[in-house]
mmCIF file of C-alpha atoms in Angstrom:
data_model
loop_
_atom_site.group_PDB
_atom_site.id
_atom_site.type_symbol
_atom_site.label_atom_id
_atom_site.label_comp_id
_atom_site.label_asym_id
_atom_site.label_seq_id
_atom_site.Cartn_x
_atom_site.Cartn_y
_atom_site.Cartn_z
ATOM 1 C CA MET O 1 158.180 231.993 139.715
ATOM 2 C CA SER O 2 157.551 233.637 143.053
ATOM 3 C CA PHE O 3 158.792 232.299 146.308
ATOM 4 C CA ASP O 4 156.771 229.261 147.666
ATOM 5 C CA LYS O 5 157.440 228.677 151.357
ATOM 6 C CA GLU O 6 155.540 225.380 151.445
ATOM 7 C CA LYS O 7 157.730 224.040 148.586
ATOM 8 C CA LEU O 8 160.836 225.210 150.363
ATOM 9 C CA LYS O 9 159.674 223.425 153.596
ATOM 10 C CA ALA O 10 158.962 220.192 151.624
ATOM 11 C CA VAL O 11 162.410 220.281 149.973
ATOM 12 C CA ILE O 12 164.173 220.882 153.325
ATOM 13 C CA LEU O 13 162.312 218.046 155.007
ATOM 14 C CA HIS O 14 163.040 215.673 152.033
ATOM 15 C CA VAL O 15 166.747 216.543 152.077
ATOM 16 C CA CYS O 16 166.961 216.122 155.911
ATOM 17 C CA ALA O 17 165.213 212.771 155.669
ATOM 18 C CA LYS O 18 167.602 211.485 153.030
ATOM 19 C CA CYS O 19 170.846 212.650 154.692
ATOM 20 C CA ASP O 20 172.687 211.565 157.773
ATOM 21 C CA PRO O 21 172.364 214.452 160.239
ATOM 22 C CA SER O 22 176.095 214.315 161.055
ATOM 23 C CA ASN O 23 176.876 215.047 157.417
ATOM 24 C CA LEU O 24 174.378 217.887 156.811
ATOM 25 C CA GLY O 25 175.103 221.257 158.046
ATOM 26 C CA ALA O 26 173.859 224.709 157.158
ATOM 27 C CA ILE O 27 176.447 225.258 154.360
ATOM 28 C CA LYS O 28 175.586 221.928 152.698
ATOM 29 C CA LEU O 29 171.831 222.553 153.008
ATOM 30 C CA HIS O 30 172.240 225.958 151.345
ATOM 31 C CA LYS O 31 174.179 224.358 148.528
ATOM 32 C CA VAL O 32 171.709 221.417 148.030
ATOM 33 C CA LEU O 33 168.882 223.930 147.792
ATOM 34 C CA TYR O 34 170.820 226.142 145.351
ATOM 35 C CA PHE O 35 171.790 223.278 143.017
ATOM 36 C CA SER O 36 168.267 221.754 143.158
ATOM 37 C CA ASP O 37 166.725 224.989 142.098
ATOM 38 C CA MET O 38 169.345 225.815 139.501
ATOM 39 C CA LEU O 39 169.229 222.308 137.896
ATOM 40 C CA ARG O 40 165.382 222.523 137.771
ATOM 41 C CA TYR O 41 165.626 225.993 136.254
ATOM 42 C CA ALA O 42 168.206 224.721 133.590
ATOM 43 C CA ASN O 43 165.968 221.746 132.669
ATOM 44 C CA VAL O 44 162.453 223.163 132.952
ATOM 45 C CA GLY O 45 162.732 226.993 133.048
ATOM 46 C CA ASP O 46 161.620 227.678 136.595
ATOM 47 C CA SER O 47 162.963 226.792 140.032
ATOM 48 C CA ILE O 48 161.408 224.413 142.578
ATOM 49 C CA THR O 49 161.040 226.954 145.429
ATOM 50 C CA GLY O 50 161.428 230.389 143.850
ATOM 51 C CA SER O 51 163.907 231.237 146.541
ATOM 52 C CA THR O 52 166.395 234.114 146.360
ATOM 53 C CA TYR O 53 170.124 233.202 146.529
ATOM 54 C CA ARG O 54 173.086 235.412 147.395
ATOM 55 C CA LYS O 55 176.682 234.886 146.485
ATOM 56 C CA ARG O 56 178.779 234.326 149.647
ATOM 57 C CA PRO O 57 182.422 233.316 150.301
ATOM 58 C CA LEU O 58 181.473 229.704 151.167
ATOM 59 C CA GLY O 59 178.942 229.388 148.307
ATOM 60 C CA PRO O 60 175.434 230.556 147.557
ATOM 61 C CA THR O 61 172.952 231.092 150.406
ATOM 62 C CA CYS O 62 169.201 230.916 150.333
ATOM 63 C CA GLU O 63 167.751 234.126 151.858
ATOM 64 C CA GLN O 64 164.636 232.440 153.124
ATOM 65 C CA LEU O 65 166.302 229.376 154.652
ATOM 66 C CA LEU O 66 166.948 230.477 158.238
ATOM 67 C CA GLY O 67 163.399 231.807 158.802
ATOM 68 C CA THR O 68 161.905 228.645 157.325
ATOM 69 C CA LEU O 69 164.181 226.386 159.490
ATOM 70 C CA SER O 70 163.001 228.283 162.568
ATOM 71 C CA GLU O 71 159.451 227.790 161.604
ATOM 72 C CA LEU O 72 159.893 224.062 161.023
ATOM 73 C CA GLN O 73 161.613 223.721 164.378
ATOM 74 C CA ARG O 74 158.940 225.767 166.230
ATOM 75 C CA VAL O 75 156.123 223.369 164.864
ATOM 76 C CA GLY O 76 158.145 220.260 165.712
ATOM 77 C CA ALA O 77 158.777 219.092 162.134
ATOM 78 C CA LEU O 78 162.533 219.446 162.428
ATOM 79 C CA GLU O 79 165.142 219.282 165.183
ATOM 80 C CA ILE O 80 168.212 221.514 164.801
ATOM 81 C CA THR O 81 171.352 220.523 166.727
ATOM 82 C CA ARG O 82 174.805 221.957 166.777
#
């Protein structure tokens, strides 16, 4: 499956809607996306978003996440705070 930015946006917005903002940081969001895609792949044979993941010291990271978050913030669909 190739990368689908619209599905990644939908998953991000769904996760953010279901989680308390004080408990959801960048590391957790990367991990939720990774495990969602990998569980779907294990059960169905393809991932939800088609994202690319890299191994990092604190866990896997989604290569397309930061750009997608910036886009969601720019259009007003998401507010990112520190």
